[in-house]
Coordinates of C-alpha atoms in Angstrom, one line a residue:
M35 CA 99.7 149.5 86.7
A36 CA 96.1 148.6 85.9
D37 CA 94.8 151.4 88.2
K38 CA 97.2 153.8 86.5
N39 CA 95.8 152.9 83.1
L40 CA 92.2 153.0 84.3
D41 CA 92.8 156.5 85.7
M42 CA 94.2 157.7 82.4
A43 CA 91.3 156.1 80.6
R44 CA 88.9 158.2 82.7
K45 CA 91.0 161.3 82.0
V46 CA 90.8 160.6 78.3
A47 CA 87.0 160.0 78.6
A48 CA 86.4 163.2 80.5
A49 CA 88.3 165.2 77.8
V50 CA 86.4 163.4 75.0
A51 CA 83.1 164.1 76.7
E52 CA 83.9 167.9 76.9
A53 CA 84.6 167.7 73.1
G54 CA 81.2 166.1 72.6
G55 CA 82.2 162.4 72.3
Q56 CA 82.0 159.2 74.3
T57 CA 84.6 156.7 75.4
F58 CA 84.0 153.0 76.0
F59 CA 85.9 150.1 77.5
V60 CA 85.8 147.4 74.8
G61 CA 86.7 143.8 74.1
G62 CA 88.3 141.5 76.6
Y63 CA 88.4 144.1 79.4
V64 CA 84.6 144.3 79.6
R65 CA 84.2 140.5 79.1
D66 CA 86.6 139.7 81.9
L67 CA 85.1 142.4 84.2
L68 CA 81.7 140.7 83.9
L69 CA 83.3 137.3 84.4
G70 CA 85.1 138.5 87.5
R71 CA 88.5 137.8 86.0
E72 CA 91.5 140.0 86.0
N73 CA 92.5 141.6 82.8
K74 CA 95.4 144.0 82.7
D75 CA 94.9 144.9 79.0
V76 CA 92.8 148.1 79.0
D77 CA 91.3 149.0 75.7
I78 CA 89.1 152.0 75.0
E79 CA 87.3 153.2 71.9
V80 CA 86.5 156.8 71.3
H81 CA 83.3 157.8 69.4
G82 CA 81.8 161.0 68.2
I83 CA 84.9 163.2 67.7
S84 CA 87.4 163.5 64.9
V85 CA 90.8 162.0 64.7
D86 CA 92.4 165.4 65.0
Q87 CA 90.4 166.2 68.1
L88 CA 91.5 162.9 69.7
E89 CA 95.1 163.6 68.8
H90 CA 94.9 167.0 70.4
I91 CA 93.4 165.6 73.6
L92 CA 96.1 163.0 73.9
D93 CA 98.8 165.6 73.2
N94 CA 97.6 167.5 76.2
L95 CA 97.6 164.5 78.4
G96 CA 101.1 163.1 77.6
E97 CA 103.3 161.9 74.9
R98 CA 101.1 160.5 72.2
L99 CA 102.0 157.2 70.5
T100 CA 100.7 156.1 67.1
M101 CA 100.6 152.3 67.1
G102 CA 98.6 151.9 63.9
E103 CA 97.9 155.1 62.1
S104 CA 95.8 153.6 59.4
F105 CA 93.9 151.6 62.0
G106 CA 93.2 154.6 64.2
I107 CA 95.0 153.1 67.2
M108 CA 97.0 155.3 69.6
G109 CA 98.5 155.3 73.0
L110 CA 100.4 157.3 75.5
R111 CA 104.0 156.8 76.6
H112 CA 104.3 155.1 80.0
Y113 CA 100.8 153.7 79.9
E114 CA 99.6 150.3 78.7
L115 CA 96.4 151.7 77.2
D116 CA 95.2 151.1 73.7
I117 CA 93.1 154.0 72.5
A118 CA 91.2 153.2 69.3
M119 CA 88.6 154.8 67.1
P120 CA 85.8 152.7 65.6
R121 CA 86.7 151.3 62.2
S122 CA 85.3 148.9 59.6
E123 CA 87.3 146.3 57.7
V124 CA 86.7 144.8 54.3
A125 CA 88.7 141.7 53.3
T126 CA 90.6 142.2 50.1
G127 CA 92.6 139.0 50.1
R128 CA 93.0 135.6 51.7
G129 CA 93.9 134.9 55.3
H130 CA 94.4 137.5 58.0
R131 CA 96.6 139.6 55.8
D132 CA 94.7 141.8 53.4
F133 CA 92.1 144.1 54.7
A134 CA 91.0 147.6 53.7
V135 CA 90.5 149.5 56.9
F136 CA 88.4 152.6 57.3
V137 CA 88.4 154.8 60.5
D138 CA 84.9 156.2 61.1
P139 CA 84.5 157.9 64.5
F140 CA 80.8 158.5 63.7
I141 CA 79.8 154.9 62.7
G142 CA 77.8 154.5 66.0
T143 CA 78.3 152.0 68.8
Q144 CA 76.1 149.2 67.4
K145 CA 77.9 149.1 64.0
A146 CA 81.2 149.4 65.8
A147 CA 80.3 146.4 68.0
R148 CA 79.1 144.4 65.0
R149 CA 82.7 144.2 63.6
R150 CA 83.8 142.2 66.7
D151 CA 84.3 138.5 66.5
F152 CA 82.1 137.1 69.3
T153 CA 79.2 138.4 71.3
I154 CA 81.2 138.2 74.5
N155 CA 83.8 140.4 73.0
A156 CA 81.3 142.9 71.5
L157 CA 80.3 144.3 74.9
M158 CA 81.0 147.9 75.6
Q159 CA 81.1 149.9 78.8
D160 CA 80.9 153.7 79.1
V161 CA 84.1 154.7 80.9
L162 CA 82.4 157.5 82.8
T163 CA 78.9 156.1 83.6
G164 CA 79.7 152.4 83.8
E165 CA 76.7 151.6 81.5
V166 CA 77.2 148.4 79.6
L167 CA 76.1 148.3 76.0
D168 CA 75.1 144.8 74.8
F169 CA 73.7 144.7 71.3
F170 CA 74.1 141.0 70.5
G171 CA 73.4 139.0 73.6
G172 CA 76.9 138.9 75.0
R173 CA 75.8 138.9 78.6
E174 CA 73.5 135.9 78.0
D175 CA 76.3 134.0 76.3
L176 CA 78.6 134.7 79.2
E177 CA 76.0 133.1 81.5
R178 CA 75.5 130.2 79.1
H179 CA 79.3 129.8 78.8
T180 CA 79.0 130.0 75.0
I181 CA 81.2 131.3 72.3
R182 CA 79.0 132.7 69.5
H183 CA 79.9 134.8 66.5
V184 CA 78.4 138.3 66.1
D185 CA 77.8 138.6 62.3
P186 CA 78.1 135.7 59.9
Q187 CA 79.1 138.0 57.0
T188 CA 82.0 139.7 58.8
F189 CA 83.0 136.6 60.8
V190 CA 84.1 134.7 57.7
E191 CA 86.4 137.5 56.5
D192 CA 89.0 136.5 59.1
P193 CA 89.8 132.8 59.3
L194 CA 91.8 133.3 62.4
R195 CA 88.5 133.5 64.3
V196 CA 88.1 129.8 64.0
L197 CA 91.2 129.3 66.1
R198 CA 90.2 132.2 68.4
A199 CA 86.8 130.5 69.0
A200 CA 88.5 127.3 70.1
Q201 CA 91.1 129.1 72.1
F202 CA 88.5 131.1 74.0
A203 CA 86.5 128.0 74.7
A204 CA 89.5 126.4 76.2
R205 CA 90.6 129.4 78.3
F206 CA 87.1 130.1 79.7
D207 CA 85.8 126.5 79.8
F208 CA 83.1 127.5 77.3
V209 CA 81.5 125.7 74.4
V210 CA 81.4 127.1 70.8
A211 CA 77.8 127.5 69.6
D212 CA 76.6 125.0 67.1
E213 CA 75.9 127.7 64.5
T214 CA 79.4 129.1 65.0
C215 CA 80.9 125.6 64.5
E216 CA 78.9 125.1 61.3
L217 CA 80.1 128.5 60.0
S218 CA 83.7 127.8 61.0
A219 CA 83.6 124.5 59.2
T220 CA 83.2 126.4 55.9
M221 CA 86.3 128.6 56.3
D222 CA 89.7 128.1 54.7
L223 CA 92.6 128.3 57.2
S224 CA 95.4 127.6 54.7
A225 CA 96.4 131.2 54.1
L226 CA 96.9 132.0 57.8
S227 CA 100.5 132.6 58.9
R228 CA 102.1 130.1 61.2
E229 CA 102.8 133.0 63.7
R230 CA 99.1 133.6 64.1
I231 CA 98.3 129.9 64.4
M232 CA 101.0 129.5 67.0
G233 CA 99.8 132.5 68.9
E234 CA 96.3 131.0 69.4
L235 CA 97.8 127.5 70.2
E236 CA 100.1 129.1 72.8
K237 CA 97.3 130.8 74.6
A238 CA 95.3 127.6 74.7
L239 CA 98.2 125.6 76.0
L240 CA 99.4 128.1 78.6
K241 CA 96.2 129.8 79.8
A242 CA 93.5 127.0 79.7
Q243 CA 92.9 124.7 82.6
R244 CA 91.8 122.1 80.0
P245 CA 93.7 122.7 76.8
S246 CA 92.1 119.6 75.3
T247 CA 89.0 121.8 74.7
F248 CA 90.9 123.7 72.1
F249 CA 91.4 120.5 70.0
A250 CA 87.9 119.2 70.8
E251 CA 86.3 122.3 69.5
L252 CA 88.4 122.3 66.4
R253 CA 87.4 118.7 65.9
R254 CA 83.7 119.7 66.1
M255 CA 84.4 122.4 63.5
S256 CA 86.2 119.8 61.2
Q257 CA 89.2 122.2 61.3
L258 CA 92.1 120.0 62.5
S259 CA 93.4 118.8 59.2
E260 CA 95.0 122.0 57.9
W261 CA 97.3 122.7 60.8
F262 CA 96.9 119.9 63.2
G263 CA 96.8 116.8 61.0
E264 CA 99.1 114.9 63.3
V265 CA 96.7 115.4 66.2
E266 CA 93.7 114.4 64.1
A267 CA 95.5 111.2 63.1
L268 CA 95.4 110.1 66.8
M269 CA 91.6 109.8 66.6
A270 CA 91.7 106.5 64.7
L271 CA 94.4 104.8 66.7
E272 CA 93.2 102.2 69.1
Q273 CA 95.3 101.2 72.1
D274 CA 95.7 98.1 74.3
P275 CA 92.7 98.4 76.6
Q276 CA 94.7 96.7 79.4
H277 CA 97.1 99.6 79.6
H278 CA 94.8 102.3 78.1
P279 CA 91.2 101.7 79.0
E280 CA 90.4 105.4 78.2
G281 CA 90.3 104.6 74.5
T282 CA 92.2 105.9 71.5
V283 CA 95.5 107.7 71.4
W284 CA 93.5 110.9 71.0
D285 CA 91.7 110.2 74.3
H286 CA 95.0 109.5 76.0
T287 CA 96.7 112.5 74.6
M288 CA 93.9 114.9 75.6
M289 CA 94.0 113.5 79.1
V290 CA 97.8 113.9 79.2
L291 CA 97.5 117.4 77.9
D292 CA 95.0 118.4 80.7
Y293 CA 97.1 116.8 83.4
A294 CA 100.2 118.5 82.1
A295 CA 98.4 121.8 82.4
T296 CA 98.4 121.2 86.2
L297 CA 102.2 120.9 86.2
R298 CA 103.3 123.5 83.6
D299 CA 104.0 126.2 86.1
Q300 CA 106.6 123.9 87.7
T301 CA 108.6 123.5 84.5
S302 CA 111.5 125.4 83.0
E303 CA 109.8 125.7 79.6
P304 CA 106.0 125.7 80.0
L305 CA 105.2 126.1 76.2
G306 CA 107.7 123.4 75.3
F307 CA 106.4 121.1 78.0
M308 CA 102.8 121.4 76.8
L309 CA 103.9 120.8 73.2
A310 CA 105.8 117.7 74.3
A311 CA 102.6 116.5 76.1
L312 CA 100.7 117.1 72.9
C313 CA 103.3 115.4 70.6
H314 CA 104.6 112.6 72.8
D315 CA 102.6 109.8 71.1
F316 CA 102.6 111.0 67.5
G317 CA 104.8 108.1 66.7
K318 CA 102.0 105.6 67.4
A319 CA 100.5 106.7 64.0
V320 CA 103.3 104.7 62.3
T321 CA 104.1 102.0 64.8
T322 CA 100.7 100.7 66.0
E323 CA 100.2 97.1 65.2
V324 CA 98.4 94.0 66.5
I325 CA 100.7 91.2 67.7
N326 CA 99.1 87.9 69.0
G327 CA 95.8 89.7 69.5
R328 CA 97.4 92.6 71.5
I329 CA 97.8 96.2 70.3
H330 CA 101.4 97.5 70.5
A331 CA 103.3 100.6 69.4
Y332 CA 106.9 99.5 69.9
G333 CA 109.5 102.3 69.4
H334 CA 106.9 105.0 68.9
E335 CA 109.0 107.5 70.9
I336 CA 111.7 107.3 68.3
A337 CA 109.6 106.8 65.2
G338 CA 107.6 109.8 66.1
L339 CA 110.5 112.3 66.0
P340 CA 110.3 113.1 62.3
I341 CA 106.6 113.6 62.6
V342 CA 107.0 115.9 65.6
R343 CA 109.8 117.8 63.8
A344 CA 107.5 118.3 60.8
F345 CA 104.7 119.5 63.0
L346 CA 106.9 122.0 64.8
N347 CA 108.5 123.3 61.6
R348 CA 105.0 124.1 60.4
L349 CA 104.3 126.2 63.5
T350 CA 107.6 127.8 64.5
S351 CA 111.2 128.6 63.6
E352 CA 112.3 128.6 67.2
K353 CA 115.1 125.9 67.2
R354 CA 115.6 125.9 71.0
L355 CA 111.9 125.2 71.5
A356 CA 112.0 122.4 68.9
K357 CA 115.1 120.9 70.5
Y358 CA 113.4 120.8 73.9
V359 CA 110.2 119.2 72.5
L360 CA 112.0 116.6 70.5
N361 CA 114.3 115.6 73.4
M362 CA 111.3 115.3 75.8
V363 CA 109.3 113.2 73.3
E364 CA 112.3 110.9 72.7
L365 CA 112.8 110.3 76.5
H366 CA 109.2 110.5 77.8
M367 CA 108.9 106.8 78.5
R368 CA 112.2 106.2 80.2
P369 CA 111.7 107.5 83.8
N370 CA 108.7 105.3 84.6
H371 CA 110.1 102.3 82.8
L372 CA 113.4 102.6 84.7
V373 CA 111.6 102.5 88.0
A374 CA 109.3 99.6 86.9
D375 CA 112.3 97.6 85.7
G376 CA 114.2 98.2 88.9
A377 CA 117.0 99.8 86.9
R378 CA 120.4 100.6 88.4
V379 CA 121.5 104.1 89.3
K380 CA 123.7 104.2 86.2
S381 CA 120.7 103.9 83.9
H382 CA 118.9 106.8 85.7
M383 CA 122.1 108.9 85.5
K384 CA 122.4 108.3 81.7
T385 CA 118.7 109.2 81.1
F386 CA 118.9 112.4 83.1
D387 CA 122.2 113.4 81.4
A388 CA 120.5 112.9 78.0
S389 CA 117.6 115.2 79.0
V390 CA 117.5 118.9 78.3
C391 CA 115.7 119.3 81.6
P392 CA 115.5 116.2 83.9
E393 CA 113.0 117.8 86.2
D394 CA 110.6 118.5 83.3
L395 CA 111.1 115.0 82.0
V396 CA 110.0 113.6 85.3
L397 CA 106.9 115.8 85.2
L398 CA 106.1 114.7 81.6
A399 CA 106.4 111.1 82.7
K400 CA 103.9 111.8 85.5
A401 CA 101.5 113.4 83.1
D402 CA 101.8 110.4 80.7
H403 CA 101.0 108.0 83.5
F404 CA 98.0 109.9 84.8
G405 CA 96.6 110.6 81.3
R406 CA 94.4 107.5 81.4
T407 CA 91.5 106.0 83.4
F408 CA 92.0 103.7 86.3
A409 CA 89.8 101.1 88.0
N410 CA 91.0 102.5 91.4
P411 CA 92.4 106.0 90.9
E412 CA 93.1 106.5 94.6
Q413 CA 95.2 103.3 94.8
D414 CA 97.0 104.1 91.6
A415 CA 97.9 107.6 92.9
K416 CA 99.3 106.1 96.1
D417 CA 101.3 103.5 94.1
Y418 CA 102.7 106.2 91.9
E419 CA 104.0 108.1 94.9
A420 CA 106.7 105.4 95.2
V421 CA 107.6 105.8 91.6
E422 CA 107.9 109.5 91.9
E423 CA 109.9 109.2 95.1
R424 CA 112.4 107.0 93.4
L425 CA 112.7 109.4 90.5
R426 CA 113.2 112.3 92.9
Q427 CA 116.0 110.4 94.7
M428 CA 117.7 109.7 91.4
L429 CA 117.4 113.4 90.4
E430 CA 119.0 114.5 93.6
E431 CA 121.8 112.0 93.0
Y432 CA 122.3 113.2 89.5
H433 CA 122.6 116.9 90.6
R434 CA 124.9 115.9 93.4
R435 CA 127.2 114.3 90.9
M436 CA 127.0 117.2 88.5
D437 CA 127.6 119.8 91.2
A438 CA 130.7 118.0 92.6
P439 CA 134.2 119.2 91.6
H440 CA 135.1 117.8 88.2
V441 CA 138.0 117.8 85.7
T442 CA 138.1 120.6 83.1
G443 CA 140.1 121.1 80.0
Q444 CA 142.5 123.3 81.9
D445 CA 143.0 120.5 84.4
L446 CA 144.1 118.2 81.6
I447 CA 146.4 120.8 80.1
D448 CA 148.0 121.4 83.6
A449 CA 148.5 117.6 83.8
G450 CA 150.5 117.7 80.6
L451 CA 148.0 117.0 77.8
E452 CA 148.4 119.0 74.6
P453 CA 145.4 120.9 73.3
G454 CA 144.0 119.3 70.1
P455 CA 141.4 117.1 68.6
A456 CA 142.0 114.3 71.2
M457 CA 141.2 116.7 74.0
G458 CA 137.5 116.6 73.2
E459 CA 137.5 112.9 73.2
V460 CA 139.2 112.8 76.6
L461 CA 136.7 115.3 78.0
A462 CA 133.8 113.2 76.8
Y463 CA 135.4 110.2 78.6
V464 CA 135.8 112.4 81.7
H465 CA 132.1 113.2 81.7
K466 CA 131.3 109.5 81.7
V467 CA 133.5 109.0 84.8
R468 CA 132.0 112.1 86.4
L469 CA 128.5 110.7 85.7
A470 CA 129.5 107.5 87.5
G471 CA 130.1 109.5 90.6
R472 CA 133.9 109.3 90.8
S473 CA 135.9 112.0 92.6
K474 CA 137.8 114.6 90.7
D475 CA 141.1 112.9 91.5
E476 CA 139.8 109.6 90.2
Q477 CA 138.4 111.4 87.1
L478 CA 141.8 112.8 86.4
R479 CA 143.6 109.5 86.9
Q480 CA 141.3 107.7 84.6
A481 CA 141.4 110.5 82.0
L482 CA 145.1 110.4 81.8
G483 CA 145.1 106.7 81.5
Y484 CA 142.5 106.9 78.7
A485 CA 144.5 109.6 76.9
R486 CA 147.6 107.3 76.8
T487 CA 145.5 104.7 74.9
L488 CA 144.8 107.3 72.2
H489 CA 148.5 107.6 71.1

């Protein structure tokens, strides 16, 4: 697909050149090309011809699409290729909502590049010759692994760039330049939409090897409080050094987050899983106390649920995602504790049955365990293998019981029970018997006996 889009980009560029203009690869495509990273998003920018001329060229090459007429962005059906004309933007309101946009095909490459957010995104490459235009030191910043703004005057017009700086730093394992941090600290993020905040957070959580960098850079910018106040609150929370020698709840959470990133591709809900890793100890903000000289946070997994809910409501309206995260946070301590306490099979079955995804819960428990420092990491990793083996055995047993034949509502009706309100109560009882590993015949026998007690 990328080759198909690149081929079309070259056809567009050739036709534009015949009309007296130039075409450049721009943005992330050039950045990732120089970094040796794959990027399937091909964006080109056409200079030196009118909008009408470009439309005529595209009409001759295929079915033209207009994706943002006032922004000068076009495309071609069946191609994933953004074709833009240079433009300038002037903020007319707060947040990333109100801009006056002017398409200017003759603005020149340097002025066009100046409107980009960061130097590494301001690189341009001539589609036909391969020449790279670098007006603001983008190549040097790639070598330095640095995220640096292009123009301080235009940068502050879009507060979303604060989040983008942190997100790029996390994804590429870069550092935000000091002067960009200082500038970002002066910007007001309150008017940004939650969709845009969530968009940047999602990229950091799902694309970065070390998502903690996203929050570390926002911390450097003093930009956690507006949208991530619950995360910021973790910075001041001390932990029992015997169990958490790594330091504060912030330190632990960041380590859990990075370990979770190594497991997210194994999960059923990667975004929810990473959010659960981020939120799992929010409750320590309201439960941490010193008892007999030791720091405890009893019941933090339950006390944290309203805090997690408020955090998620600020960022998203996706109820299924919130349900997953809240469930994972509530149960995150149970798997490891069950093994440590030598719990019976019944307790494991009840925990897995209460989970929206038992497999993911086991992975979250693993991330929670390894999100700390150890005196002997190799020995601890070996010791945890036994914990994980026990949890896997219990998972297999849970699925065996759930996959075995079981009594249904129709079975109860066939056995003579009348449909009605009591049926739901009987089915709930049946599920408990099923969870205990009883055969279908035994489930039915006990269900009928239970039903007689309801009359």
